[in-house]
Amino acid sequence: MRTGIATVCLSGTLEEKLRAAAKAGFGGVEIFEADLVTSSLSPESVRSLAEDLGLGLDLYQPFRDFDSVPEELYRANLRRAEAKFKLMDRLGIETILVCSTVAAGSAKYADDDGLRAEQLHGLGELAADHGVKVAYEALAWGTFVNDFEHAWRIVADADHPNLGTCLDTFHILSRAWDTEPIERIPGEKIFFVQVADAPKLSMDVLNWSRHYRVFPGEGQFDLPKFLGHVARTGYNGPVSLEVFNDTFRQADVERTAVDAMRSLIWLEERTAKHLAALAAESGPESGSASAAAAPTPAQLAAASRAYPMSLTTLPQVAPPSGINFAEVKADAAAAGGGELERLLAQLGFEPRGEHRTKPVSLWTLGDARIILNRQQARGVAPAISALGFDVENSVTAVARALQLKAVAVPRTSQANEEVLQAVEAPDGTEVFLCQDTLWTQEFGSGSPSGGAAVARIDHINLAQPWQHYDEGVLFYSSVLALSPQPSQEVSSPAGLVRSQVMQTELVEGERAVRLALNLAPWVQADSVRGTVEDTFQEHIAVAVPDLVATARACRARKLPFLEIPENYYEDLDARFGLDPEFLATLRELDLLYDRDERGDFLHFYTATVGSVFFEMVQRIDGYDGFGAPNAPVRHAVQHAARQAK
Amino acid sequence: MRTGIATVCLSGTLEEKLRAAAKAGFGGVEIFEADLVTSSLSPESVRSLAEDLGLGLDLYQPFRDFDSVPEELYRANLRRAEAKFKLMDRLGIETILVCSTVAAGSAKYADDDGLRAEQLHGLGELAADHGVKVAYEALAWGTFVNDFEHAWRIVADADHPNLGTCLDTFHILSRAWDTEPIERIPGEKIFFVQVADAPKLSMDVLNWSRHYRVFPGEGQFDLPKFLGHVARTGYNGPVSLEVFNDTFRQADVERTAVDAMRSLIWLEERTAKHLAALAAESGPESGSASAAAAPTPAQLAAASRAYPMSLTTLPQVAPPSGINFAEVKADAAAAGGGELERLLAQLGFEPRGEHRTKPVSLWTLGDARIILNRQQARGVAPAISALGFDVENSVTAVARALQLKAVAVPRTSQANEEVLQAVEAPDGTEVFLCQDTLWTQEFGSGSPSGGAAVARIDHINLAQPWQHYDEGVLFYSSVLALSPQPSQEVSSPAGLVRSQVMQTELVEGERAVRLALNLAPWVQADSVRGTVEDTFQEHIAVAVPDLVATARACRARKLPFLEIPENYYEDLDARFGLDPEFLATLRELDLLYDRDERGDFLHFYTATVGSVFFEMVQRIDGYDGFGAPNAPVRHAVQHAARQAK
């Protein structure tokens, strides 16, 4: 698949954009006109820079408000087009994007497709003189033409070899047009394909488009289905990203380019899976739904070969079967040093001793493993630094991650030590892909001495800087095969916190892995009382079979609980009408309570050390949430605790 | 007018919110339930704290999903309500807000207003037992009731003395309901009035409400008309702000409270003006439209007395008649010291000498006056620090500003010096209210020696931090009587820049004052190449009668022009088909060009010193814009210049 990206997706100067696109491995770029107009590079310099970088210049865009105009303006538009065709010749670009007119036009043109076809034919004639191909696209908010089928009918009527159509997922899927008719367009008349994803919002398409586009896999459009239709037409040209939003334009250009490339690799795989599943459904040798749901690598490869777009396949992995460990970086010597150890002991974790060669210790409670890492932690307040996930085969899992442009974490280990494979998540968290727990043998002689009968890490809650939030969603879904859930918003004293849960499927009422990514509201430290810490707290939640018993034991060990206000319990009672004895227990132990359509949830929080705190949870009868209604209480009490310091 | 604010408008703990509301001068607050539930203060402590602060507790809110439910749930809802009524007794709150149901309900209730009236009557009975008043409100997204007239019909049918209605501007104006029927509701049946403003957006009302509400005067709703209708019913209760958006929740609680209070003072004045204008229109002694457009202070006072809401009047001022001066703070000794002086001289400004007693110098070009202030500027990069506006009467203007909660700027001056009056704008800029230019006599002996025949400050462009952007709009419109224009967005290498122009009316093709507030995209300094400086550049634009001549003279004085790329001129030619000779002049002199429906615009920029640069402009035939299509070129070239440093 020929990959591409529009320069408008990236921040910085045109040269910075081209270098970043090439470095991320894109096949080509679309030159966004304003990027050229504002650049000090001459068209010839842009051309030779792209050649040096091995980057194709696949499209010049956009050319606006060409069609559906009176004769005089049509002539002026042809002159304007000719200037651009000459410019394209200097740039060495063959194809130009012409958008359907958005200017307020005379109503008499509303139904005049004949005029539009005629004017576009005229443009095709001029284009032929200059060796240019014109790709005509229906904008979702076009004055007269806003539907790709309509645009294609006009192109078909205009019937000129230098005129074809451009398909853009945003303009098609934001209007919820049926995509099946794409297959009726001859592949050779599709001159260009642009892809963008977006969250499903109910707002005007222009602002939706301008502020909320995201890369494929970060939104809610069914892009694999779209691209499947395109592949079936025989189209074999660029699949190019045209994505702009308030975040990307401000982010680092090189990392945005990598995020972008990852999204196309992800889209390619999903499209191949979609096509393989369709083939399996209708194929002679298989009619079963389960085959359709999970195509084999052979089926995937066949789907790839069957289409000229040559969809490739990545190493396949199953979703992780558990959280192997969580690591907290902490400086034992710093202020608050030793606090974490004390907290873990009070929670019932057992020290399993020091690592043989590194200043790292292991603490366990049942199957919940927490590593305290004192390496390079001098003066650093405790923070979650690494997560281990249980995978079937760590070599395959890492190979997949690297093909998805993840950065490997360099790791020094002794000859006799387990080699753990890790890659870096967008927020800097190290993600280890673990096949087993043999690595625990490298820790001292401390052996597990009971603790809770069954305990495991229930979920991890990571704070995400706003620039890397969408990137994080794509990372965890593409690299680790976690499924993103609809995002939620919870209120805190410092603003709304957007929370995105990534998790594995429900199997017999259980989920192996739950990860919550929290988009913290941005607080400017110097102008607001709350500090940045306010919004960057993260936590590790451990599931136990009897939370009340655990809480009592923790209380006996003098654990500093997060103190829950009395008002909360009165409100809880008004909302749920709880048994008075049960309510008294909740109140006594600072426990929080929630209920969903399946079952009940009991949980409590510890005080915070650095930016880390812990949660103990009990899921009853398959409760599947995270106690979100209680999040404002937690935020408010944590905020008040910081104010009191 | 009894002023109020919902605690949900403010950030922080409940105690912080109450203290900030009292300090800003509010009469009362609405207690938002989640703020109480998450607070460690007991209801009794909240009550006594409010008493100590002299703050009324005017409303408890919200109570959700009460009506249109089956019998069993209705009974449960009554129990839930009773718990809240008991809580209100402890808080000493008389009125509770009950919102129309938003839960998915059975379709059989869709037309059953009889059931709703019955259930609300039952709630009224229970409320009477507890001495509570229930204010029923139609939410814009209510399942069955989303229209204030509908809510009022149900309340009228329910016919219970303890039941009334609540009117909320957002829920009414976001749905564009006709507000005239408000006057048919008896004032004593309106139990509460909530006000919020908002930009006009085309999106689903729930997200619009949740993220985009702003304080009155910061959005586009016609609130004075709404409140005029309310005043005419005889309503005399609280007018209370219920405003939440992504910014306020993160901003400093005390300044948000002041911004909020300013918005109510502004709304009160606008409502009195609206009522006075209506009275003048229909009154016996006057039928002229001009009287209606600008009511006299006497008419305003009469309008205030005529309504039980007792609308007060502020000192009245006319919009400013010009920009008196701009001040740049600069450290002559720092790196780049002296650069500003050099730049001003190259632009053709004349030094008018040093101030008699302060390390401050004055530079003029025609009527454009720029002050360089070296006081407390050690090590500070040059930045715009103060603006002077020409007002009719500075004592009145300052009195008005102070009543609008502006903070006076403390000023030391000698006995024989002009006393200049200044207040602080939300971004920290000092705003001077000047009656004349006598202050210029305090500067040395340098006398104006010609320069351009006519020159004046055309506009000032100030960068606004995102937390204070809306506040800035309200400040300049309420304090200085500038009119906000629809905001625009222009692209820059570091993101979209939202630009809000505040200006005086067009009089004979001229505007006395133009001020552009730019909301800079937020760039995290440590993760992006561009630095914060990128987005905090500000500038002073000077209008001259012959820009080409000015540019040639500046070139002769070796002014460092912002260098405009050749690609820009090629695009300009393709767009406008300019006369080749004229285009050659633009190209030669690095001039930019724009055209609107009135006339032409020529302008050029200087290089940047600190965060300040200058622009020279020429408006031809009443061109009324700012050259917005050229802004991306400027941003890109400035960005490239910084990268090159």
Coordinates of C-alpha atoms in Angstrom, one line a residue, chain A residues 10-13 16-17 32-43 46 60 76 79-80 83-84 87 90 201-204 207 210-212 246 249-255 465-468 489 491-496 521-524 526-529 565-568 570-571 574-575 632-634 636-637 639-640 643, chain B residues 10-13 16-17 32-43 46 60 76 79-80 83-84 87 90 201-204 207 210-212 246 249-255 465-468 489 491-496 521-524 526-529 565-568 570-571 574-575 632-634 636-637 639-640 643:
Chain A
L10 CA 2.3 18.2 10.7
S11 CA 3.6 21.2 12.6
G12 CA 6.5 23.3 11.7
T13 CA 8.1 24.5 8.4
E16 CA 10.6 20.0 8.8
K17 CA 7.4 18.4 7.6
F32 CA -0.8 21.6 1.2
E33 CA -0.8 24.9 -0.7
A34 CA -0.4 27.2 2.3
D35 CA 2.7 25.2 3.4
L36 CA 4.3 26.0 0.1
V37 CA 3.1 29.6 -0.1
T38 CA 4.5 30.4 3.3
S39 CA 7.8 28.6 2.7
S40 CA 11.1 30.2 1.7
L41 CA 11.9 27.1 -0.3
S42 CA 11.5 27.5 -4.1
P43 CA 9.3 24.9 -5.8
V46 CA 11.1 21.4 -2.6
Y60 CA -1.1 19.3 -4.7
A76 CA -10.7 33.5 -14.3
R79 CA -6.4 31.2 -15.4
R80 CA -5.9 30.5 -11.7
A83 CA -0.9 29.2 -12.7
K84 CA -1.1 26.2 -10.4
L87 CA 3.7 25.5 -10.4
R90 CA 8.1 22.9 -11.3
L201 CA -19.9 13.9 17.3
S202 CA -23.1 15.6 16.7
M203 CA -22.0 19.0 15.4
D204 CA -21.7 20.9 12.1
N207 CA -16.0 22.5 12.7
R210 CA -11.5 21.3 11.4
H211 CA -10.9 20.5 15.1
Y212 CA -11.6 16.8 15.7
D246 CA -6.1 21.3 17.6
R249 CA -0.8 21.0 14.9
Q250 CA 0.9 21.8 18.2
A251 CA 2.7 18.5 18.8
D252 CA 6.2 17.6 17.9
V253 CA 6.4 17.0 14.2
E254 CA 8.5 13.8 14.2
R255 CA 6.4 12.0 16.8
P465 CA -0.5 14.4 28.6
W466 CA -3.0 15.9 26.2
Q467 CA -0.7 15.8 23.2
H468 CA -0.3 12.0 23.4
E489 CA -15.8 12.5 31.5
S491 CA -15.4 16.1 37.2
S492 CA -12.6 17.1 39.5
P493 CA -11.9 20.3 41.4
A494 CA -9.4 21.2 38.6
G495 CA -11.6 20.4 35.6
L496 CA -13.1 17.6 33.7
P521 CA -7.1 18.9 32.4
W522 CA -4.2 21.2 31.8
V523 CA -3.4 23.3 34.7
Q524 CA -1.0 26.2 34.4
D526 CA 1.7 29.4 38.2
S527 CA -1.8 30.7 37.8
V528 CA -3.9 28.2 39.7
R529 CA -3.7 27.0 43.2
P565 CA -16.6 12.6 53.7
E566 CA -19.7 11.8 55.7
N567 CA -21.8 13.6 53.1
Y568 CA -20.9 10.9 50.6
E570 CA -25.7 10.2 53.1
D571 CA -26.0 10.7 49.4
A574 CA -30.4 8.5 49.4
R575 CA -29.5 7.0 46.0
P632 CA -15.4 13.1 41.8
V633 CA -15.2 12.2 45.5
R634 CA -11.8 10.8 45.1
A636 CA -12.1 16.3 45.7
V637 CA -10.6 14.6 48.7
H639 CA -7.4 18.0 46.1
A640 CA -8.2 19.0 49.7
Q643 CA -4.3 22.0 49.8
Chain B
L10 CA -15.8 27.7 40.4
S11 CA -12.8 25.5 40.9
G12 CA -11.5 24.1 44.1
T13 CA -13.2 22.9 47.3
E16 CA -12.8 27.9 48.5
K17 CA -15.8 28.4 46.3
F32 CA -24.3 22.1 43.5
E33 CA -24.9 18.7 45.0
A34 CA -21.6 17.1 44.0
D35 CA -19.7 20.0 45.7
L36 CA -21.5 19.1 49.0
V37 CA -21.2 15.4 48.6
T38 CA -17.4 15.6 48.1
S39 CA -16.9 18.1 50.8
S40 CA -15.6 17.3 54.3
L41 CA -17.7 20.2 55.7
S42 CA -21.0 19.1 57.4
P43 CA -24.2 20.7 56.2
V46 CA -21.6 25.0 55.3
Y60 CA -29.9 23.3 46.1
A76 CA -38.7 5.7 45.4
R79 CA -38.1 8.9 49.3
R80 CA -35.0 10.2 47.6
A83 CA -33.7 12.7 52.1
K84 CA -32.7 15.9 50.2
L87 CA -30.6 17.8 54.1
R90 CA -29.8 21.4 57.9
L201 CA -22.5 26.7 17.8
S202 CA -24.2 24.1 15.7
M203 CA -23.8 21.0 17.9
D204 CA -25.8 18.8 20.2
N207 CA -22.1 18.9 24.8
R210 CA -21.2 21.1 29.1
H211 CA -18.2 22.6 27.4
Y212 CA -19.0 26.0 25.9
D246 CA -13.4 23.5 30.2
R249 CA -13.1 24.8 35.9
Q250 CA -9.3 25.0 35.7
A251 CA -8.9 28.7 36.4
D252 CA -8.1 30.4 39.6
V253 CA -11.3 30.5 41.7
E254 CA -11.1 34.1 42.9
R255 CA -10.5 35.6 39.5
P465 CA -3.4 33.3 27.7
W466 CA -6.3 30.8 27.2
Q467 CA -7.6 31.1 30.7
H468 CA -8.3 34.8 30.3
E489 CA -9.1 31.3 13.2
S491 CA -3.3 28.8 10.9
S492 CA 0.3 29.0 12.2
P493 CA 3.0 26.4 12.3
A494 CA 2.2 25.8 15.9
G495 CA -1.5 25.5 15.6
L496 CA -4.7 27.5 15.0
P521 CA -2.4 27.7 20.9
W522 CA -0.9 26.3 24.0
V523 CA 2.5 24.9 23.3
Q524 CA 4.2 22.8 25.9
D526 CA 9.6 21.1 26.7
S527 CA 8.0 18.9 24.1
V528 CA 7.8 21.0 21.0
R529 CA 10.5 22.7 19.1
P565 CA 8.7 34.3 0.5
E566 CA 8.7 34.5 -3.3
N567 CA 6.0 31.7 -3.3
Y568 CA 3.6 34.2 -1.6
E570 CA 3.2 33.9 -7.1
D571 CA 0.1 32.8 -5.2
A574 CA -2.7 33.7 -9.2
R575 CA -5.4 34.9 -6.8
P632 CA -0.3 32.3 8.0
V633 CA 2.6 33.8 6.0
R634 CA 3.6 36.0 8.9
A636 CA 5.4 30.8 9.2
V637 CA 8.2 33.3 8.5
H639 CA 8.5 30.6 13.1
A640 CA 11.3 29.9 10.6
Q643 CA 14.2 28.2 14.3

